Amino acid sequence: MERKKWFETVDFYALTGLVCLWVSSWLLMYPHRMLVEVPLFNSVWGAFFKAFGVSAKHNAGVQQQPDLLCGISALIVMTIMQLRGIFRVTLFDGVSSGENQNHRALKIVLNLLSITVHTLFFTMIIKVFLFPETGMSAFPSIERMKTDFFLTLFSVFCIAGMIFSVQSVAKLLFVLLVAVGIFRNISVVSSFMGVTGFAAILFAAAGFYLEFCTDGFNAEKLRVDFYVLSGKYDALLKEAQDEAGRLSSLAGKNKKNFLDGRNV
């Protein structure tokens, strides 16, 4: 059996998708500035006036950074999704099996890279949309989980359902959890991220498309993609169909002549 070259074993579409997710993660970590409401006085009187809508605007620096709790949460969710078949974290499955021994070290390195990038991305998604830093003296993430009891309870319910329910229900619960988590603080996140948030979403969408909507490195598929982008695909498809019809007709004539020759 001929040994495949290293570039024939690498899923370059998925690898490019990883790069897009990495860029999206760094855009989510990009520092911003936003106007936040602060009390007029750093005392009980400040809180008193703020309760009646009397406050000041303060231009504060904002930067979302990954922390331990968000990272552990991302790893737990990714592990559940990988085991239930909802989401593929690794680029190559079963690299220790006999059929995947070619360039095994390279595949292991790429799997580790994939795990690292996906962990960073999901950590930042959890951090930005569930526990965003908004320029104020923010509570730690664990304190926010206590104060936002509904979201915490809903997250526990969805994660338990992803573990114990059938796969179709687990996928639905995952989508529901992501949707609720994103829209929980979407207005706040959109206000301080601005166009950077839009760019992060574009890179994330491109990354997931390249990971899950393509079939890996295939020279013929790359050629077809190029023809589609250049507008030549329809003409080439018609040409191929005409050639197939011509060959089929020629094969029919040859078969008829062969049978007629045998009957003579």
XYZ file of C-alpha atoms in Angstrom:
264
model
C 0.000 0.000 0.000
C 1.398 3.387 -1.047
C 2.196 5.737 1.822
C 0.337 9.035 1.623
C 2.267 12.286 1.605
C 1.835 14.492 4.655
C -0.249 17.127 2.838
C -2.629 14.427 1.617
C -3.442 13.420 5.199
C -4.055 16.950 6.526
C -7.554 18.436 6.450
C -6.603 21.870 5.143
C -10.176 23.143 5.178
C -10.484 22.371 8.896
C -7.007 23.789 9.520
C -8.007 27.068 7.856
C -11.176 27.018 9.954
C -9.037 26.755 13.085
C -7.113 29.857 12.018
C -10.426 31.734 11.595
C -11.576 30.661 15.080
C -8.222 31.740 16.536
C -8.596 35.195 14.920
C -12.177 35.405 16.213
C -10.979 34.580 19.744
C -8.399 37.363 19.679
C -10.960 39.831 18.361
C -13.177 38.928 21.320
C -10.215 39.705 23.615
C -9.460 43.026 21.926
C -9.502 45.927 24.443
C -12.263 48.542 24.100
C -13.502 51.641 25.844
C -17.102 52.362 26.801
C -19.179 54.814 28.781
C -20.496 53.341 32.019
C -22.728 54.813 34.674
C -21.008 55.426 38.004
C -22.269 57.020 41.239
C -21.626 60.722 41.731
C -20.022 60.025 45.113
C -18.023 57.066 46.330
C -20.243 56.715 49.401
C -23.745 55.779 50.447
C -24.963 59.080 48.986
C -23.701 58.020 45.577
C -25.799 54.858 45.733
C -28.774 56.906 46.973
C -28.679 59.344 44.047
C -27.979 56.555 41.540
C -31.161 54.796 42.697
C -33.075 57.877 41.490
C -31.265 57.977 38.150
C -28.712 60.630 39.114
C -25.291 59.366 38.087
C -22.230 60.262 36.070
C -20.745 58.826 32.883
C -17.274 57.391 33.081
C -15.111 56.353 30.122
C -13.670 53.026 31.218
C -11.347 50.534 29.577
C -12.833 47.123 28.886
C -11.008 43.931 27.963
C -12.419 40.428 28.090
C -9.813 37.912 29.217
C -10.184 34.153 29.709
C -10.199 32.915 33.279
C -10.050 29.534 35.007
C -13.786 29.097 35.566
C -14.707 29.913 31.965
C -11.925 27.634 30.709
C -13.091 24.687 32.825
C -16.676 25.301 31.693
C -15.550 25.306 28.050
C -13.636 22.032 28.488
C -16.629 20.351 30.153
C -19.024 21.443 27.407
C -16.550 20.448 24.651
C -16.007 17.007 26.205
C -19.752 16.387 26.392
C -20.216 17.495 22.779
C -17.338 15.319 21.561
C -18.587 12.211 23.400
C -22.204 12.711 22.285
C -21.242 13.392 18.667
C -22.637 16.934 18.709
C -19.361 18.666 17.935
C -16.029 17.347 16.675
C -13.182 18.895 18.651
C -10.381 16.819 17.088
C -9.368 16.903 13.416
C -8.504 13.186 13.297
C -10.268 10.375 15.141
C -8.520 7.158 16.142
C -4.958 8.142 15.203
C -3.653 5.011 16.974
C -5.579 2.649 14.669
C -3.801 0.830 11.884
C -5.301 2.788 8.994
C -4.250 6.129 10.465
C -0.615 5.373 11.228
C 0.669 7.588 8.397
C 2.203 10.752 9.869
C 0.746 9.920 13.285
C 2.877 12.515 15.113
C 1.641 15.276 12.798
C -1.984 14.273 13.384
C -1.505 14.261 17.166
C 0.029 17.765 17.028
C -2.877 19.022 14.893
C -5.390 17.461 17.304
C -3.713 19.241 20.220
C -3.791 22.487 18.240
C -7.494 21.971 17.525
C -8.272 21.323 21.200
C -6.324 24.437 22.226
C -8.000 26.756 19.691
C -11.505 25.434 20.386
C -10.961 25.741 24.137
C -9.843 29.364 23.724
C -12.791 30.157 21.455
C -15.482 28.628 23.680
C -13.844 30.119 26.783
C -14.093 33.576 25.224
C -17.709 32.976 24.156
C -18.604 32.024 27.745
C -16.609 34.929 29.160
C -17.931 37.602 26.785
C -21.604 36.672 26.768
C -22.104 35.239 30.264
C -19.568 37.075 32.432
C -18.570 40.226 30.506
C -16.322 42.835 32.064
C -18.186 46.132 31.577
C -15.780 48.626 33.085
C -17.320 48.540 36.561
C -15.872 46.787 39.595
C -17.220 43.444 38.401
C -18.042 40.511 40.657
C -16.068 37.317 40.087
C -17.722 34.799 37.778
C -18.709 32.523 40.665
C -20.545 35.405 42.356
C -22.432 36.176 39.151
C -23.525 32.549 38.957
C -25.046 32.927 42.431
C -26.807 36.186 41.653
C -28.075 35.079 38.217
C -29.746 31.966 39.579
C -32.107 31.425 36.628
C -29.336 31.280 34.040
C -27.258 28.985 36.257
C -30.193 26.613 36.762
C -31.012 26.686 33.040
C -27.380 25.887 32.146
C -27.302 22.930 34.556
C -30.543 21.618 33.064
C -29.230 21.873 29.483
C -25.884 20.243 30.305
C -27.612 17.391 32.153
C -29.915 16.925 29.170
C -26.936 16.871 26.788
C -25.383 14.062 28.851
C -28.383 11.819 29.472
C -30.830 12.483 26.620
C -30.816 11.078 23.076
C -28.508 12.744 20.570
C -31.194 14.733 18.713
C -32.484 16.229 21.983
C -28.893 16.867 23.134
C -28.215 18.895 19.969
C -31.391 20.913 20.493
C -30.464 21.646 24.119
C -26.979 22.743 23.036
C -28.425 25.189 20.481
C -30.868 26.475 23.118
C -28.083 26.948 25.675
C -25.915 28.860 23.177
C -28.842 31.060 22.083
C -29.869 31.989 25.651
C -26.246 32.571 26.662
C -25.514 34.857 23.706
C -28.688 36.943 23.954
C -28.354 37.322 27.724
C -25.911 40.248 27.417
C -26.043 40.854 23.666
C -26.873 44.586 23.937
C -24.040 45.263 26.375
C -21.515 43.253 24.355
C -22.606 44.896 21.099
C -22.261 48.374 22.595
C -18.621 48.005 23.612
C -17.394 45.740 20.795
C -18.944 47.581 17.861
C -17.531 46.619 14.453
C -14.935 44.376 16.120
C -17.755 42.135 17.320
C -19.112 41.939 13.774
C -15.676 40.900 12.477
C -15.388 38.278 15.239
C -18.743 36.771 14.222
C -17.707 36.678 10.546
C -14.461 34.844 11.349
C -16.313 32.427 13.654
C -18.912 31.661 10.974
C -16.186 31.121 8.364
C -14.256 28.886 10.761
C -17.202 26.607 11.525
C -18.166 26.457 7.854
C -14.670 25.359 6.847
C -14.608 22.783 9.642
C -17.975 21.126 9.112
C -19.255 21.960 5.615
C -16.300 20.710 3.579
C -14.690 17.319 3.017
C -11.045 18.026 3.701
C -8.144 18.348 1.238
C -9.120 17.073 -2.185
C -7.428 18.366 -5.337
C -10.481 17.666 -7.500
C -12.792 19.424 -5.024
C -10.490 22.434 -4.899
C -10.603 22.599 -8.694
C -14.410 22.434 -8.677
C -14.573 25.154 -6.001
C -12.351 27.351 -8.158
C -14.560 26.799 -11.211
C -17.684 27.635 -9.182
C -16.113 30.872 -7.922
C -14.951 31.830 -11.417
C -18.382 31.149 -12.967
C -17.119 28.376 -15.274
C -18.723 25.465 -13.445
C -22.003 25.329 -15.425
C -20.169 25.347 -18.775
C -17.781 22.609 -17.627
C -20.670 20.552 -16.227
C -22.527 20.742 -19.559
C -19.349 19.825 -21.397
C -18.837 16.825 -19.110
C -22.454 15.727 -19.604
C -22.114 16.005 -23.394
C -18.899 13.992 -23.282
C -20.541 11.348 -21.101
C -23.455 11.132 -23.540
C -21.079 10.821 -26.484
C -19.109 8.054 -24.784
C -22.299 6.251 -23.831
C -23.542 6.418 -27.424
C -20.180 5.223 -28.734
C -20.170 2.332 -26.253
C -23.673 1.365 -27.407
C -22.610 1.346 -31.041
C -19.507 -0.718 -30.285
C -21.592 -3.215 -28.327
C -24.084 -3.492 -31.218
C -21.286 -3.988 -33.745
C -19.696 -6.610 -31.517
C -22.971 -8.533 -31.209
C -23.621 -8.258 -34.940
C -20.133 -9.608 -35.629
C -20.772 -12.601 -33.384
C -24.053 -13.371 -35.140
C -22.453 -13.432 -38.615
